[in-house]
Structures are given as C-alpha cells and as structure tokens.
Tab-separated table of C-alpha atoms in Angstrom:
chain	number	residue	atom	x	y	z
A	1089	MET	CA	81.155	86.251	124.312
A	1090	GLN	CA	77.820	85.909	122.508
A	1091	ALA	CA	75.907	86.158	125.774
A	1092	GLY	CA	77.677	89.426	126.592
A	1093	ILE	CA	76.970	91.011	123.218
A	1094	ARG	CA	73.451	89.545	122.792
A	1095	GLU	CA	73.593	89.728	118.999
A	1096	HIS	CA	74.106	87.234	116.173
A	1097	THR	CA	77.605	85.740	116.409
A	1098	GLN	CA	79.057	83.562	113.677
A	1099	LEU	CA	82.217	81.768	112.591
A	1100	GLY	CA	83.113	81.675	108.903
A	1101	VAL	CA	85.864	80.057	106.839
A	1102	LEU	CA	87.110	80.509	103.297
A	1103	GLU	CA	85.506	77.947	100.967
A	1104	GLN	CA	85.238	78.046	97.159
A	1105	ASP	CA	85.823	81.815	96.859
A	1106	ALA	CA	83.143	82.613	99.446
A	1107	VAL	CA	82.763	82.751	103.198
A	1108	LEU	CA	81.149	79.567	104.528
A	1109	PHE	CA	79.474	79.972	107.910
A	1110	ILE	CA	80.195	76.910	110.025
A	1111	GLU	CA	78.607	78.111	113.271
A	1112	ARG	CA	76.058	80.712	114.314
A	1113	LEU	CA	74.596	81.691	117.664
A	1114	SER	CA	71.615	84.027	117.817
A	1115	ALA	CA	69.991	86.023	120.562
A	1116	ARG	CA	66.228	86.358	120.796
A	1117	GLN	CA	66.163	90.146	120.573
A	1118	ALA	CA	68.916	90.363	117.924
A	1119	GLY	CA	68.276	92.212	114.665
A	1120	SER	CA	68.057	90.939	111.110
A	1121	ASN	CA	70.626	88.408	109.832
A	1122	ILE	CA	70.311	86.356	106.638
A	1123	THR	CA	73.288	84.047	107.210
A	1124	LYS	CA	72.704	80.385	107.977
A	1125	ILE	CA	74.955	77.574	109.151
A	1126	ALA	CA	76.480	76.072	105.984
A	1127	GLY	CA	75.385	79.189	104.081
A	1128	ARG	CA	77.773	81.110	101.844
A	1129	LEU	CA	78.214	84.803	101.080
A	1130	PRO	CA	80.485	86.606	98.610
A	1131	LEU	CA	83.791	87.697	100.146
A	1132	ASN	CA	83.208	91.365	99.298
A	1133	ALA	CA	79.727	91.434	100.822
A	1134	SER	CA	80.254	90.648	104.510
A	1135	SER	CA	82.555	91.588	107.361
A	1136	SER	CA	83.710	87.958	107.624
A	1137	GLY	CA	84.463	87.837	103.916
A	1138	LEU	CA	86.415	91.089	104.108
A	1139	VAL	CA	88.586	89.665	106.903
A	1140	LEU	CA	89.216	86.402	105.063
A	1141	LEU	CA	90.064	88.231	101.846
A	1142	ALA	CA	92.243	90.851	103.580
A	1143	TYR	CA	94.449	88.159	105.119
A	1144	SER	CA	94.617	85.973	101.981
A	1145	PRO	CA	97.724	85.843	99.765
A	1146	PRO	CA	98.025	88.757	97.281
A	1147	ALA	CA	97.636	86.448	94.251
A	1148	TYR	CA	94.333	85.152	95.633
A	1149	GLN	CA	93.135	88.706	96.298
A	1150	ASP	CA	94.086	89.702	92.742
A	1151	ARG	CA	92.074	86.793	91.326
A	1152	ILE	CA	88.984	87.651	93.365
A	1153	LEU	CA	89.249	91.369	92.611
A	1154	SER	CA	89.618	90.741	88.877
A	1155	SER	CA	86.336	88.790	88.837
A	1156	PRO	CA	82.876	90.399	88.903
A	1157	LEU	CA	81.969	91.295	92.493
A	1158	LYS	CA	78.432	90.568	93.649
A	1159	GLN	CA	76.361	93.424	95.062
A	1160	LEU	CA	73.892	92.507	97.817
A	1161	SER	CA	72.975	96.082	98.792
A	1162	THR	CA	73.792	99.645	97.794
A	1163	GLU	CA	76.586	99.623	100.417
A	1164	THR	CA	78.356	96.497	99.113
A	1165	ILE	CA	81.718	97.408	97.580
A	1166	VAL	CA	81.885	96.179	93.977
A	1167	ASP	CA	84.701	98.412	92.680
A	1168	ALA	CA	88.086	96.617	92.828
A	1169	THR	CA	90.074	99.770	93.651
A	1170	GLU	CA	87.723	100.716	96.474
A	1171	LEU	CA	87.755	97.142	97.778
A	1172	ARG	CA	91.588	97.105	97.830
A	1173	LYS	CA	91.471	100.237	100.009
A	1174	LYS	CA	88.940	98.577	102.320
A	1175	LEU	CA	91.113	95.447	102.625
A	1176	ALA	CA	94.136	97.602	103.542
A	1177	GLU	CA	91.979	99.298	106.192
A	1178	VAL	CA	90.928	95.892	107.571
A	1179	ARG	CA	94.574	94.803	107.889
A	1180	LYS	CA	95.557	98.111	109.527
A	1181	ARG	CA	92.685	98.087	112.047
A	1182	GLY	CA	92.717	94.337	112.611
A	1183	TYR	CA	88.985	94.020	111.990
A	1184	ALA	CA	86.291	94.676	109.384
A	1185	PHE	CA	83.353	97.027	109.837
A	1186	ALA	CA	80.639	96.546	107.196
A	1187	PRO	CA	77.532	98.707	107.707
A	1188	GLY	CA	74.703	97.799	105.345
A	1189	TYR	CA	76.795	95.487	103.135
A	1190	ILE	CA	74.133	92.744	103.111
A	1191	GLU	CA	71.011	94.440	104.468
A	1192	SER	CA	70.641	98.176	104.967
A	1193	VAL	CA	69.424	97.646	108.555
A	1194	SER	CA	72.422	95.591	109.758
A	1195	THR	CA	76.136	96.035	110.411
A	1196	GLY	CA	78.725	93.279	110.485
A	1197	ILE	CA	81.927	93.464	112.524
A	1198	ALA	CA	84.518	90.690	112.112
A	1199	VAL	CA	88.001	89.798	113.334
A	1200	PRO	CA	90.490	87.204	112.090
A	1201	VAL	CA	91.001	83.910	113.912
A	1202	SER	CA	94.620	82.753	113.662
A	1203	ASP	CA	96.098	79.421	114.703
A	1204	GLY	CA	99.642	80.795	114.759
A	1205	ALA	CA	100.337	79.693	111.189
A	1206	GLY	CA	97.845	82.066	109.611
A	1207	VAL	CA	94.236	83.187	109.514
A	1208	ILE	CA	91.939	80.155	109.566
A	1209	ALA	CA	88.537	81.803	110.088
A	1210	ALA	CA	86.635	84.999	110.789
A	1211	LEU	CA	84.561	85.580	113.908
A	1212	SER	CA	81.792	88.115	113.423
A	1213	VAL	CA	78.807	89.804	114.988
A	1214	VAL	CA	75.781	91.132	113.100
A	1215	MET	CA	73.791	93.842	114.846
A	1216	PRO	CA	71.282	96.569	114.070
A	1217	ARG	CA	72.842	99.421	112.127
A	1218	GLY	CA	73.338	102.496	114.272
A	1219	ASN	CA	73.705	100.430	117.459
A	1220	GLU	CA	77.138	98.959	116.788
A	1221	ARG	CA	79.017	99.542	120.087
A	1222	GLU	CA	82.137	99.135	117.934
A	1223	PRO	CA	84.930	99.335	120.575
A	1224	GLU	CA	83.185	96.941	122.981
A	1225	VAL	CA	82.266	94.446	120.268
A	1226	VAL	CA	85.738	94.498	118.679
A	1227	ALA	CA	87.405	93.906	122.064
A	1228	ARG	CA	85.110	90.956	122.840
A	1229	LEU	CA	85.541	89.506	119.350
A	1230	LYS	CA	89.340	89.743	119.564
A	1231	ARG	CA	89.416	87.987	122.946
A	1232	ALA	CA	87.165	85.186	121.682
A	1233	ALA	CA	89.134	84.882	118.411
A	1234	THR	CA	92.364	84.500	120.399
A	1235	ASP	CA	90.799	81.705	122.463
A	1236	ILE	CA	89.491	79.932	119.350
A	1237	GLY	CA	92.850	80.300	117.609
A	1238	GLN	CA	94.742	78.890	120.597
A	1239	ALA	CA	92.369	75.924	120.777
A	1240	ALA	CA	92.760	75.294	117.039
A	1241	SER	CA	96.540	75.532	117.355
A	1242	ALA	CA	96.561	73.041	120.233
A	1243	VAL	CA	94.476	70.582	118.210
A	1244	ARG	CA	96.699	71.048	115.152
A	1245	PHE	CA	99.908	70.455	117.120
A	1246	SER	CA	98.538	67.523	119.136
A	1247	SER	CA	97.493	65.698	115.959
A	1248	HIS	CA	101.061	65.649	114.577
C-alpha cells in the first residue's frame, strides 16, 4: 500500500490517552511529517487519534472531551462540541480527514483497523495539503486495514 501511495504511512494505537505510533514507513519525496516510531500525539490533533477516539467507548470519549484539548496548529479542534461533531463524522464516513491539524502544510487521513472484536489501531497516511487524493488513499487504506485486522484476528484466535 505504501509503495502505491508514496507518502508517509503509519500505524497507531491508543496508549495513555494519546495515539502511539508503532510503525512508520516513509517515501523519499513525501512531504512534512513530525511523527516518529514510539512517538505520541494528542487524540484530537491527528487523523489517527480522531479514529481511535471516534471508535472508543462513550465514557472514554466523555473523559477525553472534558479535559483540556491540546492545540498543535490553528486547525486543531480544541472545542469539545466541535470535536464531538467531528467524531460523529468519522464514524459515519469510516475514516478521518485532518487537514492542517498538526502542521499547516500536511493532511492526515486515517482508517480504523479492527480485529473483529473492535478497533485495535488506526492506519494513516500523511501527505502534502492540497494533494490529498482522498478517494484513492481511503480505498487503499481500507484494504490494507482489512488485511492487518484479519492478520491480527488470526494471531489472537490462534493464541487461545
């Protein structure tokens, strides 16, 4: 998938009220991306975080939304009411689109990775803002997320 998109591709999981990036692949010509393997970002400030928060239990969402939300750029949503609307949009669309949430020059697009029991991760791409190729990227992300989820499910069931 990453070779076809030729942009930063990363896998993040929910960890200590943040998104923890556990894998990242980068392309040489890809745009700006501040995330690092083992790096964390606030849930409200990245496409991966939006996906993880959108598919979290309502009580967890309420706790996060009642806490101060960190602003990384002028586009980062820090208003709880606005963020609730964004999370509903993520669930409806099945993916998060976050233009300029971290850096004004970049857009993040993320989809949930499910192992059949629930969302276990978010798979995302970071690309230059204004060059998102949204339908193509979302389709590729969803296919890859399905493959990752099936592999995770197989591992989970084979270990029991």
